[in-house]
Amino acid sequence: MINVLFVCLGNICRSPMAEALFRDLVKKEKLEDQISVDSAATSSWHIGSPPHNGTLAILKKYNISSEGLTGRQLTKDDFEKFDYIIGMDESNTKNIASITGQPKHPKIIRLLDLTDHYKDVPDPYYTGDFQETYDLVSEGCQALLRKIRKEHGL
Ligand code: 4NP
């Protein structure tokens, strides 16, 4: 199994959106037996919480299931368990490196570095623009799946 983990600050806006979107993509491409998906926060602020209403609404708009999305915090052990640890912004990737004790490891990647954007995914918790975030996360997820297919011959 190839294990993919999306990480953001709160695990209620961007990373659960990415988890749901990527799982949907994996299912549509019939790769669910090969790829598993999860998400986590660098903070402890929203442990056990459902996603933000803005994330739930945009997933519903695109008919993507938000089942099973519950806030949890990243742990040091996640580094061993996951093959791709995808941060939404640079601050996330720095915090992932610090929590896991793995500075500059190639499996820790900022999502939009897999696209032509090379920038942070804007945080809709502050911008209020869940559509902009959805569009970028969707682009990033497609790029991630291409990378995984290539690296694993899928
Ligand atoms: P996220 O957004 O990292 O995309 O889940 C945030 C969620 C909550 C907070 C900040 C950002 N907060 O300050 O509680």
PDB file of N, CA and C and ligand atoms in Angstrom, residues 8-14 45-46 123 125-126, ligand 1:
ATOM      1  N   CYS A   8      -1.952  20.278   7.220  1.00  0.00           N
ATOM      2  CA  CYS A   8      -2.045  21.744   7.289  1.00  0.00           C
ATOM      3  C   CYS A   8      -2.007  22.158   8.754  1.00  0.00           C
ATOM      4  N   LEU A   9      -2.287  23.414   9.022  1.00  0.00           N
ATOM      5  CA  LEU A   9      -2.174  23.929  10.390  1.00  0.00           C
ATOM      6  C   LEU A   9      -3.262  23.369  11.313  1.00  0.00           C
ATOM      7  N   GLY A  10      -4.531  23.443  10.858  1.00  0.00           N
ATOM      8  CA  GLY A  10      -5.639  23.077  11.747  1.00  0.00           C
ATOM      9  C   GLY A  10      -6.298  21.733  11.457  1.00  0.00           C
ATOM     10  N   ASN A  11      -6.063  21.176  10.241  1.00  0.00           N
ATOM     11  CA  ASN A  11      -6.729  19.954   9.773  1.00  0.00           C
ATOM     12  C   ASN A  11      -8.256  20.090   9.768  1.00  0.00           C
ATOM     13  N   ILE A  12      -8.730  21.330   9.513  1.00  0.00           N
ATOM     14  CA  ILE A  12     -10.178  21.493   9.327  1.00  0.00           C
ATOM     15  C   ILE A  12     -10.523  22.157   7.984  1.00  0.00           C
ATOM     16  N   CYS A  13      -9.569  22.825   7.331  1.00  0.00           N
ATOM     17  CA  CYS A  13      -9.866  23.475   6.038  1.00  0.00           C
ATOM     18  C   CYS A  13      -9.166  22.796   4.867  1.00  0.00           C
ATOM     19  N   ARG A  14      -7.855  22.998   4.733  1.00  0.00           N
ATOM     20  CA  ARG A  14      -7.156  22.571   3.509  1.00  0.00           C
ATOM     21  C   ARG A  14      -6.836  21.081   3.457  1.00  0.00           C
ATOM     22  N   TRP A  45      -5.122  22.185  17.846  1.00  0.00           N
ATOM     23  CA  TRP A  45      -6.301  23.023  18.098  1.00  0.00           C
ATOM     24  C   TRP A  45      -7.642  22.365  17.804  1.00  0.00           C
ATOM     25  N   HIS A  46      -7.691  21.489  16.797  1.00  0.00           N
ATOM     26  CA  HIS A  46      -8.990  20.963  16.353  1.00  0.00           C
ATOM     27  C   HIS A  46      -9.043  19.440  16.356  1.00  0.00           C
ATOM     28  N   ASP A 123      -4.835  29.858   2.762  1.00  0.00           N
ATOM     29  CA  ASP A 123      -5.636  29.287   3.838  1.00  0.00           C
ATOM     30  C   ASP A 123      -7.002  29.961   3.881  1.00  0.00           C
ATOM     31  N   TYR A 125      -9.308  29.662   5.884  1.00  0.00           N
ATOM     32  CA  TYR A 125      -9.705  30.061   7.240  1.00  0.00           C
ATOM     33  C   TYR A 125      -9.523  31.573   7.393  1.00  0.00           C
ATOM     34  N   TYR A 126      -8.521  32.105   6.683  1.00  0.00           N
ATOM     35  CA  TYR A 126      -8.250  33.548   6.732  1.00  0.00           C
ATOM     36  C   TYR A 126      -8.779  34.284   5.502  1.00  0.00           C
TER      37      TYR A 126
HETATM   38  P1  4NP B   1      -6.240  24.888   7.954  1.00  0.00           P
HETATM   39  O1  4NP B   1      -6.815  26.307   8.390  1.00  0.00           O
HETATM   40  O2  4NP B   1      -4.817  24.839   8.438  1.00  0.00           O
HETATM   41  O3  4NP B   1      -6.335  24.879   6.452  1.00  0.00           O
HETATM   42  O4  4NP B   1      -7.129  23.824   8.596  1.00  0.00           O
HETATM   43  C1  4NP B   1      -6.873  26.767   9.715  1.00  0.00           C
HETATM   44  C2  4NP B   1      -7.804  26.227  10.590  1.00  0.00           C
HETATM   45  C3  4NP B   1      -7.900  26.716  11.874  1.00  0.00           C
HETATM   46  C4  4NP B   1      -7.056  27.749  12.299  1.00  0.00           C
HETATM   47  C5  4NP B   1      -6.123  28.281  11.418  1.00  0.00           C
HETATM   48  C6  4NP B   1      -6.032  27.780  10.128  1.00  0.00           C
HETATM   49  N1  4NP B   1      -7.170  28.265  13.610  1.00  0.00           N
HETATM   50  O5  4NP B   1      -6.524  29.293  13.912  1.00  0.00           O
HETATM   51  O6  4NP B   1      -7.927  27.697  14.428  1.00  0.00           O
END
